[in-house]
Amino acid sequence: KGLKLPSWKATLDPFKKQFDALGKLNETLGLHGAYQNHSGIYVGSYMPDIAYLLEGNDPRWLGCQFDIRHATVEGGTAWPLGLEWIKAHIRTIVAKDFEWGIEKGALKPVNVPIGKGVVDFVGYFKLLRKYEIQPQVSMHYEYELGGANHGARELTLPRDKIYKAMSRDLQQLQKLWMASD
């Protein structure tokens, strides 16, 4: 038997109510909350989810921490549509990259250093400039870094090697930003 799922909207409506309530709470507290889009079968994986959940909320109080890596995984070359739909709500972005790999016969995103994967950072940064989005940037180091990528206390790589990799990613991101000008 096939899996019986509720409609897209019926799935999202309880979350929409929570988003709306959170937006109002954030306003009373003077806070901005940001939901990070993610790939997979989660609420917010599909960019129209985020657009619907944020609809009607004041961008000063509720938004999205836009993750270009996950948007690319889920949207392929259509990620600019998602960015367009929620651009007013973006205050922070996530910087990370990936390439496609095969694991146990299945296509899977594999995290890699910035600039080594398929994320179109130059195109992305051009759109951020066009929309005059000046976000805070959160660097995520999710590729293999001797366990540091998972928050391990005991590392299998020397700390200086990990710091050099992190520094390279930051420098690469800065180069890609400059290339988008």
XYZ file of C-alpha atoms in Angstrom:
181
model
C 0.000 0.000 0.000
C 1.117 3.522 -0.759
C 1.911 6.053 1.921
C -1.084 8.308 2.663
C 0.050 11.843 3.463
C -2.008 14.906 4.306
C -1.970 17.709 1.761
C 0.957 20.130 1.674
C -1.100 22.906 3.245
C -2.657 20.646 5.893
C 0.857 19.577 6.876
C 2.070 23.165 7.167
C -0.930 24.866 8.786
C -0.064 23.880 12.393
C 3.478 25.178 11.815
C 2.103 28.369 10.252
C 0.164 29.068 13.461
C 3.345 28.536 15.484
C 5.332 30.823 13.174
C 2.709 33.554 13.446
C 2.664 33.289 17.254
C 6.460 33.342 17.356
C 6.545 36.438 15.147
C 4.232 38.238 17.587
C 6.265 37.101 20.589
C 9.490 38.237 18.930
C 7.952 41.660 18.338
C 7.090 42.068 22.011
C 10.631 41.003 22.957
C 12.376 43.025 20.241
C 13.990 39.888 18.779
C 14.421 38.553 15.272
C 13.988 34.808 14.864
C 15.311 32.968 11.822
C 14.374 29.483 10.642
C 17.138 27.756 8.668
C 16.043 25.974 5.510
C 17.358 22.427 5.345
C 17.387 19.624 2.800
C 15.536 16.376 3.292
C 11.950 15.537 4.144
C 11.473 18.204 6.780
C 9.252 21.235 7.071
C 11.199 23.990 5.366
C 13.199 21.772 3.020
C 11.068 22.925 0.148
C 11.431 26.717 -0.222
C 7.695 27.251 -0.804
C 7.253 25.892 2.763
C 9.344 28.732 4.150
C 7.603 31.317 1.956
C 4.201 30.129 3.202
C 5.274 29.991 6.853
C 6.712 33.525 6.736
C 3.804 34.984 4.766
C 2.158 37.822 6.693
C 4.956 38.003 9.284
C 6.926 41.208 9.730
C 10.514 40.587 8.527
C 11.818 42.601 11.482
C 10.707 39.826 13.828
C 10.693 36.567 11.874
C 12.707 35.328 8.939
C 14.918 32.710 7.417
C 18.581 31.960 7.861
C 19.095 31.170 4.189
C 21.282 28.130 3.588
C 22.392 28.129 -0.044
C 23.821 24.606 0.231
C 20.481 23.126 1.293
C 18.549 25.337 -1.140
C 20.747 24.011 -3.965
C 20.299 20.390 -2.863
C 16.506 20.766 -2.870
C 16.071 23.272 -5.694
C 18.911 22.544 -8.095
C 19.081 25.556 -10.345
C 15.682 26.815 -9.094
C 17.064 28.047 -5.731
C 16.900 31.707 -6.921
C 13.087 31.428 -6.856
C 13.134 30.570 -3.166
C 15.516 33.425 -2.479
C 13.203 35.791 -4.369
C 10.149 34.653 -2.394
C 11.702 35.223 1.028
C 14.300 37.927 0.357
C 12.666 40.442 2.706
C 12.973 37.946 5.557
C 16.696 37.156 5.228
C 18.967 38.588 7.927
C 21.500 35.751 8.146
C 22.934 33.264 5.685
C 24.855 30.022 6.002
C 28.025 29.435 3.989
C 28.904 25.848 3.058
C 29.300 23.764 -0.077
C 28.662 20.220 -1.329
C 29.068 17.881 -4.290
C 26.937 14.947 -5.359
C 28.137 11.464 -4.459
C 26.834 7.912 -4.452
C 26.454 5.988 -1.209
C 25.039 2.461 -1.244
C 23.708 3.080 -4.745
C 21.871 6.282 -3.807
C 22.622 9.861 -4.833
C 23.646 11.874 -1.803
C 25.041 15.357 -1.079
C 28.590 15.229 0.287
C 29.931 18.267 2.168
C 33.144 19.793 0.812
C 35.207 22.955 1.417
C 33.834 26.259 0.069
C 34.388 26.529 -3.685
C 35.045 22.796 -4.192
C 31.410 21.876 -4.764
C 28.433 22.789 -6.903
C 27.005 25.796 -5.036
C 26.915 28.838 -7.331
C 28.300 31.321 -4.820
C 28.997 34.018 -7.416
C 25.419 33.897 -8.721
C 24.133 33.778 -5.156
C 26.178 36.760 -4.050
C 25.102 38.711 -7.142
C 21.474 38.207 -6.099
C 22.218 39.229 -2.509
C 23.754 42.442 -3.879
C 20.829 42.991 -6.279
C 18.285 42.601 -3.467
C 20.460 44.730 -1.157
C 20.574 41.962 1.421
C 23.460 42.575 3.827
C 23.244 39.536 6.087
C 25.277 38.208 8.943
C 27.222 35.186 7.685
C 27.404 31.926 9.593
C 30.229 29.673 8.401
C 29.425 25.972 8.758
C 32.295 23.506 8.539
C 30.485 20.247 7.886
C 33.020 18.417 5.717
C 35.471 16.037 7.370
C 37.736 17.943 9.786
C 38.957 15.234 12.106
C 35.766 15.260 14.141
C 35.653 19.053 14.626
C 32.869 19.104 12.024
C 30.731 17.121 14.502
C 31.839 18.969 17.644
C 34.117 16.175 18.858
C 36.365 17.005 21.783
C 38.981 14.451 20.742
C 40.197 15.262 17.235
C 41.935 13.013 14.714
C 43.609 15.947 12.948
C 46.040 18.470 14.423
C 44.301 21.698 15.437
C 46.520 23.821 13.176
C 45.406 21.769 10.155
C 41.763 22.347 11.110
C 42.324 26.087 11.583
C 44.084 26.296 8.198
C 41.131 24.581 6.498
C 38.716 26.984 8.189
C 40.851 29.949 7.172
C 40.974 28.694 3.557
C 37.181 28.493 3.495
C 36.857 32.047 4.766
C 39.395 33.319 2.221
C 37.646 31.417 -0.577
C 34.289 32.861 0.448
C 35.772 36.365 0.400
C 37.204 35.745 -3.104
C 33.833 34.524 -4.352
C 32.157 37.608 -2.854
C 34.639 39.867 -4.656
C 34.075 37.939 -7.904
C 30.357 38.707 -7.671
C 30.905 42.474 -7.837
